[in-house]
Short mmCIF file of C-alpha atoms in Angstrom, two decimals:
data_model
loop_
_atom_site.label_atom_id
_atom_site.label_comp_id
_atom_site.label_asym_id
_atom_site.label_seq_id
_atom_site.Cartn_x
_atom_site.Cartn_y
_atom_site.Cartn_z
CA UNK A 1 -52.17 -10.84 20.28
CA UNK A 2 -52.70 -14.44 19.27
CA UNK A 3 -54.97 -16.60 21.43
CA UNK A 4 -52.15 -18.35 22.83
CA UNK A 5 -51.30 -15.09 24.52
CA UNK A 6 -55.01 -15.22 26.27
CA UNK A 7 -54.87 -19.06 27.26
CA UNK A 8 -51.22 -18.81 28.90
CA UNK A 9 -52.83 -16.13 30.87
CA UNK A 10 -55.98 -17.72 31.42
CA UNK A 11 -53.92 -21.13 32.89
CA UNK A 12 -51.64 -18.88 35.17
CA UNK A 13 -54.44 -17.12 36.51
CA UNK A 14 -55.91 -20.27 37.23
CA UNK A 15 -52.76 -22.55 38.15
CA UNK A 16 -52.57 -19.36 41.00
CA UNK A 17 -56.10 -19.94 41.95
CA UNK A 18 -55.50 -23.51 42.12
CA UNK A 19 -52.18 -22.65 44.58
CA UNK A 20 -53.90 -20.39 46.85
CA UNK A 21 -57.10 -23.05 47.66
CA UNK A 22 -54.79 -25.97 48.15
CA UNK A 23 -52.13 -23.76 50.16
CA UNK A 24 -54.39 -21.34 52.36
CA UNK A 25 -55.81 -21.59 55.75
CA UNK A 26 -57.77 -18.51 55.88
CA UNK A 27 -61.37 -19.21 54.29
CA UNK A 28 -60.94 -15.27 52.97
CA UNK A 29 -58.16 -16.31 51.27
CA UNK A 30 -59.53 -19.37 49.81
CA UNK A 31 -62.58 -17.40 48.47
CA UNK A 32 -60.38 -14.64 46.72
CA UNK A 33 -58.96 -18.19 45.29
CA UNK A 34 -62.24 -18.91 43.45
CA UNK A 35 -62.75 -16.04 42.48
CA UNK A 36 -59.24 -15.73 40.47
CA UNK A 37 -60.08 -19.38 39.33
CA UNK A 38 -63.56 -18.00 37.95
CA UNK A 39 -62.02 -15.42 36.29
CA UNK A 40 -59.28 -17.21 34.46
CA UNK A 41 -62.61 -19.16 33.02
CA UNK A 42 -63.84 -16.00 32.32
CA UNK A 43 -60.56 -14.71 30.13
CA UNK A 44 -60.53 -17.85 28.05
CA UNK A 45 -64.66 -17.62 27.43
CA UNK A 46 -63.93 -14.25 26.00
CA UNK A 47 -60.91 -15.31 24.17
CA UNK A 48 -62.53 -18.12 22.82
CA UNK A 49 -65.70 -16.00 21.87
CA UNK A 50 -63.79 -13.13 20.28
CA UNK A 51 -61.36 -15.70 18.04
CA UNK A 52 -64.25 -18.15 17.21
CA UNK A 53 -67.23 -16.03 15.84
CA UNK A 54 -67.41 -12.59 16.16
CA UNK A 55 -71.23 -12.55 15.61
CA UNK A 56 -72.43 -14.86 18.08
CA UNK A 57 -71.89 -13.66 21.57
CA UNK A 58 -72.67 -17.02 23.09
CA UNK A 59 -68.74 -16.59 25.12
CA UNK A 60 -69.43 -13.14 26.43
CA UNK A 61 -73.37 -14.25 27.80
CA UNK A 62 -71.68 -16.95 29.52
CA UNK A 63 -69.14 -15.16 31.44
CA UNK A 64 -71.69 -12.85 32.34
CA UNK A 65 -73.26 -16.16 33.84
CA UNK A 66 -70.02 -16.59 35.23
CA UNK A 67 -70.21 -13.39 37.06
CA UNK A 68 -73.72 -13.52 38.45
CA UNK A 69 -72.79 -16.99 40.18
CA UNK A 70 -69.72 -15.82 41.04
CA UNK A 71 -71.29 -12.70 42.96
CA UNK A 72 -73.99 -15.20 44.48
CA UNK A 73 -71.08 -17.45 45.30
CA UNK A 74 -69.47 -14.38 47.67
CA UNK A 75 -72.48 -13.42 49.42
CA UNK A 76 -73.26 -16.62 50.26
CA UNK A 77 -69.53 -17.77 51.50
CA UNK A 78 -69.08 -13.94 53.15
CA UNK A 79 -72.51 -15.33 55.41
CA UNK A 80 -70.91 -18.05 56.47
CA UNK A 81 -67.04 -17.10 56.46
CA UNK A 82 -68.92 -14.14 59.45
CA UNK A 83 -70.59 -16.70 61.07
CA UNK A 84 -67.88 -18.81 61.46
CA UNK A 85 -65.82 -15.64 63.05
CA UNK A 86 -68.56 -14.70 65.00
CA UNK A 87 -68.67 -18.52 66.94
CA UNK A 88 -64.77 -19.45 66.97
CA UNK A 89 -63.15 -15.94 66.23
CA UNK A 90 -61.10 -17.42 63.78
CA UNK A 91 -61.53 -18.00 59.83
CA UNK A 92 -58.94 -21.15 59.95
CA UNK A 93 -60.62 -23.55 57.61
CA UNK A 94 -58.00 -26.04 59.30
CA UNK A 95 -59.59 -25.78 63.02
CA UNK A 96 -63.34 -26.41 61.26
CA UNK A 97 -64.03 -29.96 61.21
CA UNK A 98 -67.81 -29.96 61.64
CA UNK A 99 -70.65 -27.07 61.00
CA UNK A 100 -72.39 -28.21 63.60
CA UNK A 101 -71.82 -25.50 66.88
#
């Protein structure tokens, strides 16, 4: 496989990330979003890393960056995606104009 192959997947993942945040209404929805966004990054990093230079690692150590902010990223949006259930009983980013309850 050539790394074309890797970058037209890497942009459809991400072109489908891009759908799902701009056509969602559910925050869950809109998370799982990012996270196929982050991962498209991911895919090229690696693609990029493996064509590039197979001694340095500097494309795998960044996706593993990738991950770790990524996995901060959910905890902190799962804390507030429950809180926002918890005071409205809905996750409709639409019906959430202000944080303030």
């Amino acid at each position: 496989m050539s790394l074309l192959h890797f970058q037209v997947l890497s942009a459809a993942l991400f072109s489908i990330g891009v759908y799902g945040v701009l056509a969602r209404r559910s925050a869950v929805l809109i998370l799982l979003s990012i996270e196929l966004m982050l991962n498209a990054v991911n895919v090229n990093l690696i693609a990029f890393a493996a064509y590039a230079d197979t001694v340095r690692i500097t494309g795998q150590v960044i996706a593993i960056f990738v991950i770790t902010v990524a996995a901060a990223e959910v905890g902190l949006a799962m804390a507030i995606i429950l809180r926002l259930f918890r005071h409205r009983a809905s996750v409709d980013v639409d019906g959430v104009d202000i944080m303030k309850w």
